[in-house]
One Martini backbone bead per residue (centre of mass of N, CA, C, O) as a GRO file, in nm:
protein
  239
    1MET     BB    1   8.930  10.569  -1.480
    2ASP     BB    2   9.172  10.474  -1.321
    3GLU     BB    3   9.004  10.361  -1.077
    4LEU     BB    4   8.845  10.163  -1.247
    5TRP     BB    5   9.045  10.003  -1.343
    6GLY     BB    6   9.191   9.923  -1.116
    7HIS     BB    7   8.976   9.766  -1.007
    8LEU     BB    8   8.930   9.548  -1.251
    9THR     BB    9   9.258   9.481  -1.237
   10ALA     BB   10   9.261   9.332  -0.982
   11THR     BB   11   9.409   9.124  -0.751
   12GLN     BB   12   9.418   8.788  -0.643
   13ASP     BB   13   9.466   8.568  -0.435
   14PRO     BB   14   9.515   8.206  -0.436
   15PRO     BB   15   9.345   8.013  -0.316
   16ALA     BB   16   9.300   7.724  -0.197
   17ALA     BB   17   9.280   7.395  -0.336
   18TRP     BB   18   8.980   7.341  -0.242
   19VAL     BB   19   8.825   7.546  -0.413
   20GLY     BB   20   8.876   7.433  -0.703
   21LEU     BB   21   8.787   7.125  -0.631
   22VAL     BB   22   8.496   7.178  -0.520
   23ALA     BB   23   8.408   7.344  -0.792
   24ALA     BB   24   8.472   7.110  -0.978
   25LEU     BB   25   8.276   6.916  -0.869
   26ALA     BB   26   8.000   7.065  -0.879
   27ALA     BB   27   8.020   7.128  -1.189
   28LEU     BB   28   8.004   6.833  -1.242
   29LEU     BB   29   7.729   6.764  -1.114
   30ILE     BB   30   7.556   6.986  -1.281
   31VAL     BB   31   7.626   6.850  -1.554
   32GLY     BB   32   7.549   6.504  -1.455
   33LEU     BB   33   7.268   6.570  -1.328
   34ARG     BB   34   6.975   6.542  -1.418
   35ILE     BB   35   6.827   6.743  -1.242
   36THR     BB   36   7.046   7.015  -1.300
   37TRP     BB   37   7.090   7.044  -1.621
   38PRO     BB   38   6.802   7.152  -1.718
   39LEU     BB   39   6.859   7.417  -1.527
   40SER     BB   40   7.169   7.509  -1.667
   41ARG     BB   41   7.182   7.491  -1.962
   42GLY     BB   42   7.086   7.789  -2.052
   43LEU     BB   43   7.381   7.895  -1.994
   44ILE     BB   44   7.500   7.749  -2.240
   45THR     BB   45   7.310   7.878  -2.459
   46ILE     BB   46   7.421   8.145  -2.435
   47ALA     BB   47   7.701   8.099  -2.538
   48HIS     BB   48   7.634   7.982  -2.786
   49GLU     BB   49   7.463   8.219  -2.924
   50GLY     BB   50   7.703   8.406  -2.882
   51GLY     BB   51   7.910   8.274  -3.079
   52HIS     BB   52   7.735   8.313  -3.333
   53ALA     BB   53   7.730   8.622  -3.311
   54LEU     BB   54   8.033   8.700  -3.310
   55ALA     BB   55   8.082   8.569  -3.600
   56ALA     BB   56   7.905   8.747  -3.748
   57LEU     BB   57   8.032   9.002  -3.699
   58LEU     BB   58   8.342   8.891  -3.791
   59THR     BB   59   8.214   8.840  -4.098
   60ARG     BB   60   7.968   9.056  -4.147
   61ARG     BB   61   7.722   8.971  -4.103
   62LYS     BB   62   7.357   9.005  -4.051
   63LEU     BB   63   7.232   9.054  -3.752
   64GLN     BB   64   6.900   8.999  -3.632
   65GLY     BB   65   6.927   8.787  -3.376
   66ILE     BB   66   6.814   8.644  -3.033
   67ARG     BB   67   6.697   8.323  -2.937
   68LEU     BB   68   6.550   8.213  -2.637
   69HIS     BB   69   6.417   7.925  -2.461
   70SER     BB   70   6.262   7.715  -2.230
   71ASP     BB   71   6.403   7.429  -2.346
   72THR     BB   72   6.737   7.535  -2.417
   73SER     BB   73   6.719   7.661  -2.655
   74GLY     BB   74   6.838   7.844  -2.990
   75VAL     BB   75   6.856   8.119  -3.214
   76THR     BB   76   7.057   8.271  -3.468
   77LEU     BB   77   7.017   8.555  -3.673
   78THR     BB   78   7.108   8.583  -4.025
   79ARG     BB   79   7.242   8.799  -4.292
   80GLY     BB   80   7.350   8.634  -4.613
   81ARG     BB   81   7.540   8.429  -4.729
   82PRO     BB   82   7.450   8.075  -4.753
   83ASN     BB   83   7.776   8.068  -4.791
   84GLY     BB   84   8.085   8.034  -4.703
   85PRO     BB   85   8.304   8.158  -4.444
   86GLY     BB   86   8.107   8.259  -4.278
   87MET     BB   87   7.892   8.059  -4.242
   88VAL     BB   88   8.107   7.847  -4.118
   89LEU     BB   89   8.187   8.015  -3.870
   90THR     BB   90   7.907   8.051  -3.738
   91ALA     BB   91   7.853   7.772  -3.701
   92LEU     BB   92   8.141   7.675  -3.591
   93ALA     BB   93   8.077   7.865  -3.261
   94GLY     BB   94   7.881   7.734  -3.078
   95TYR     BB   95   8.019   7.449  -2.953
   96ILE     BB   96   8.290   7.608  -2.865
   97ALA     BB   97   8.226   7.862  -2.685
   98PRO     BB   98   8.202   7.776  -2.399
   99SER     BB   99   8.517   7.656  -2.392
  100LEU     BB  100   8.631   7.912  -2.431
  101LEU     BB  101   8.546   8.094  -2.229
  102GLY     BB  102   8.632   7.893  -2.013
  103LEU     BB  103   8.944   7.942  -2.088
  104ALA     BB  104   8.948   8.244  -2.032
  105ALA     BB  105   8.872   8.246  -1.764
  106ALA     BB  106   9.074   8.096  -1.636
  107TRP     BB  107   9.313   8.303  -1.701
  108LEU     BB  108   9.160   8.503  -1.500
  109VAL     BB  109   9.173   8.346  -1.227
  110ALA     BB  110   9.494   8.266  -1.247
  111ASP     BB  111   9.540   8.602  -1.224
  112GLY     BB  112   9.327   8.717  -1.023
  113ARG     BB  113   9.074   8.856  -1.218
  114ILE     BB  114   8.761   8.860  -1.091
  115THR     BB  115   8.658   9.135  -1.133
  116LEU     BB  116   8.660   9.121  -1.461
  117LEU     BB  117   8.520   8.876  -1.515
  118PHE     BB  118   8.232   8.958  -1.408
  119TRP     BB  119   8.250   9.221  -1.620
  120ALA     BB  120   8.244   9.092  -1.846
  121ILE     BB  121   7.999   8.919  -1.840
  122LEU     BB  122   7.822   9.135  -1.842
  123LEU     BB  123   7.882   9.258  -2.106
  124PHE     BB  124   7.789   9.011  -2.275
  125LEU     BB  125   7.484   9.006  -2.158
  126PHE     BB  126   7.419   9.293  -2.285
  127CYS     BB  127   7.489   9.268  -2.570
  128MET     BB  128   7.295   9.043  -2.600
  129LEU     BB  129   7.027   9.186  -2.515
  130LEU     BB  130   7.017   9.367  -2.781
  131LEU     BB  131   6.957   9.103  -2.960
  132ILE     BB  132   6.681   9.028  -2.857
  133ARG     BB  133   6.355   8.894  -2.946
  134ASN     BB  134   6.267   8.771  -2.668
  135LEU     BB  135   6.140   8.766  -2.358
  136TYR     BB  136   6.269   8.485  -2.229
  137GLY     BB  137   6.569   8.597  -2.300
  138GLY     BB  138   6.553   8.829  -2.171
  139LEU     BB  139   6.493   8.752  -1.869
  140ILE     BB  140   6.744   8.540  -1.833
  141LEU     BB  141   6.941   8.794  -1.879
  142LEU     BB  142   6.861   8.937  -1.620
  143VAL     BB  143   6.889   8.732  -1.405
  144THR     BB  144   7.201   8.651  -1.452
  145GLY     BB  145   7.286   8.942  -1.440
  146GLY     BB  146   7.215   8.993  -1.157
  147ALA     BB  147   7.371   8.755  -1.006
  148VAL     BB  148   7.647   8.876  -1.103
  149PHE     BB  149   7.631   9.146  -0.979
  150ALA     BB  150   7.576   9.033  -0.654
  151LEU     BB  151   7.854   8.899  -0.664
  152ALA     BB  152   8.049   9.128  -0.727
  153THR     BB  153   7.942   9.313  -0.483
  154TYR     BB  154   7.870   9.112  -0.202
  155LEU     BB  155   8.079   8.954  -0.199
  156PRO     BB  156   8.352   8.809  -0.093
  157ASP     BB  157   8.632   8.710  -0.190
  158ASN     BB  158   8.606   8.388  -0.125
  159GLY     BB  159   8.357   8.362  -0.281
  160GLN     BB  160   8.426   8.489  -0.562
  161GLN     BB  161   8.620   8.248  -0.607
  162PHE     BB  162   8.440   8.014  -0.621
  163ALA     BB  163   8.236   8.120  -0.801
  164ALA     BB  164   8.428   8.137  -1.045
  165HIS     BB  165   8.519   7.842  -1.029
  166LEU     BB  166   8.267   7.743  -1.116
  167ALA     BB  167   8.206   7.901  -1.375
  168VAL     BB  168   8.416   7.765  -1.532
  169TRP     BB  169   8.364   7.480  -1.505
  170PHE     BB  170   8.099   7.485  -1.618
  171LEU     BB  171   8.187   7.563  -1.907
  172LEU     BB  172   8.364   7.324  -1.960
  173PHE     BB  173   8.184   7.097  -1.903
  174GLY     BB  174   7.924   7.240  -2.068
  175GLY     BB  175   8.050   7.200  -2.337
  176VAL     BB  176   8.058   6.866  -2.367
  177ARG     BB  177   7.747   6.763  -2.332
  178PRO     BB  178   7.599   6.890  -2.611
  179ILE     BB  179   7.802   6.686  -2.785
  180VAL     BB  180   7.695   6.434  -2.697
  181GLU     BB  181   7.413   6.450  -2.758
  182LEU     BB  182   7.403   6.521  -3.046
  183GLN     BB  183   7.514   6.236  -3.139
  184ARG     BB  184   7.262   6.103  -3.029
  185LYS     BB  185   7.075   6.233  -3.220
  186ARG     BB  186   7.222   6.152  -3.494
  187ARG     BB  187   7.180   5.851  -3.466
  188ARG     BB  188   6.863   5.886  -3.429
  189ARG     BB  189   6.785   6.128  -3.651
  190GLN     BB  190   6.701   6.431  -3.486
  191ALA     BB  191   6.920   6.611  -3.608
  192PRO     BB  192   6.913   6.756  -3.933
  193ASP     BB  193   6.979   7.073  -3.820
  194SER     BB  194   7.260   7.069  -3.726
  195ASP     BB  195   7.546   7.225  -3.731
  196ALA     BB  196   7.701   6.980  -3.833
  197ASP     BB  197   7.493   6.947  -4.079
  198GLN     BB  198   7.522   7.240  -4.204
  199LEU     BB  199   7.849   7.194  -4.248
  200ALA     BB  200   7.800   6.940  -4.443
  201ARG     BB  201   7.670   7.143  -4.674
  202LEU     BB  202   7.881   7.360  -4.686
  203THR     BB  203   8.078   7.114  -4.701
  204PHE     BB  204   8.281   6.822  -4.770
  205LEU     BB  205   8.241   6.734  -4.490
  206PRO     BB  206   8.115   6.559  -4.227
  207GLY     BB  207   7.926   6.576  -3.946
  208GLY     BB  208   8.129   6.385  -3.773
  209PHE     BB  209   8.370   6.568  -3.758
  210TYR     BB  210   8.245   6.815  -3.612
  211VAL     BB  211   8.195   6.663  -3.356
  212PHE     BB  212   8.484   6.603  -3.303
  213PHE     BB  213   8.594   6.908  -3.327
  214PHE     BB  214   8.428   6.979  -3.064
  215LEU     BB  215   8.540   6.773  -2.876
  216LEU     BB  216   8.843   6.861  -2.892
  217VAL     BB  217   8.808   7.148  -2.787
  218SER     BB  218   8.640   7.074  -2.497
  219THR     BB  219   8.880   6.897  -2.372
  220ALA     BB  220   9.106   7.090  -2.387
  221SER     BB  221   8.983   7.311  -2.221
  222VAL     BB  222   8.998   7.141  -1.974
  223ALA     BB  223   9.267   7.088  -1.956
  224ALA     BB  224   9.384   7.376  -1.972
  225GLY     BB  225   9.208   7.499  -1.737
  226GLY     BB  226   9.366   7.300  -1.516
  227TRP     BB  227   9.631   7.394  -1.544
  228LEU     BB  228   9.573   7.699  -1.487
  229MET     BB  229   9.400   7.657  -1.180
  230ILE     BB  230   9.542   7.440  -1.007
  231LEU     BB  231   9.852   7.449  -1.002
  232PRO     BB  232   9.879   7.715  -0.851
  233ALA     BB  233   9.739   7.641  -0.604
  234LEU     BB  234   9.975   7.407  -0.534
  235GLY     BB  235  10.236   7.543  -0.630
  236VAL     BB  236  10.238   7.546  -0.943
  237PRO     BB  237  10.342   7.665  -1.219
  238SER     BB  238  10.177   7.779  -1.539
  239ARG     BB  239  10.426   7.980  -1.653
   0.00000   0.00000   0.00000
């Protein structure tokens, strides 16, 4: 166990500054381009639904399962009081989960704990797999987990560092775009049952307030993640 823990918590030296900058640019293109975003958006949905599920467990709601769909949508089914703090926190967690996971991953990358990051992602995917209730969701989690395992096992250190930076920036940038898309749909009255509108019905605040809150958390996470990862690569201590 000591050897395993030592392997998981081993640190790598920070890569050259260009590695993080190229990874950030690549992630921005993946999220920003119309060709790549529909293909990669499902990964953000995994984090989104995982956020709902984690909040439900922490607030002691009964978690019935998670479904991930081929159109990159998803749903987390819970049972309990239809209102109250538990339901509010569960609905609140989805849109901010990718950004907060990206921020936590940025902290690990900045500390050089690339191996720990990959295995934490694998643990997250495995826990979600236990909760999946449809075939497509199970397949996409297995494929994603297999890809992460291959990266953690077979890539050299330099490749792992680039992959880790790319994953972090993808979570950070990918956490912002769905919120912008949500507000566009709300303006067209195409998302009457969105998380923001459910929260509006659960509380006294309007749905627009929750969209603003989601966007505030996601943009702050991008800024904090950049502060954590880019400054050390440039030789400036982040803490």
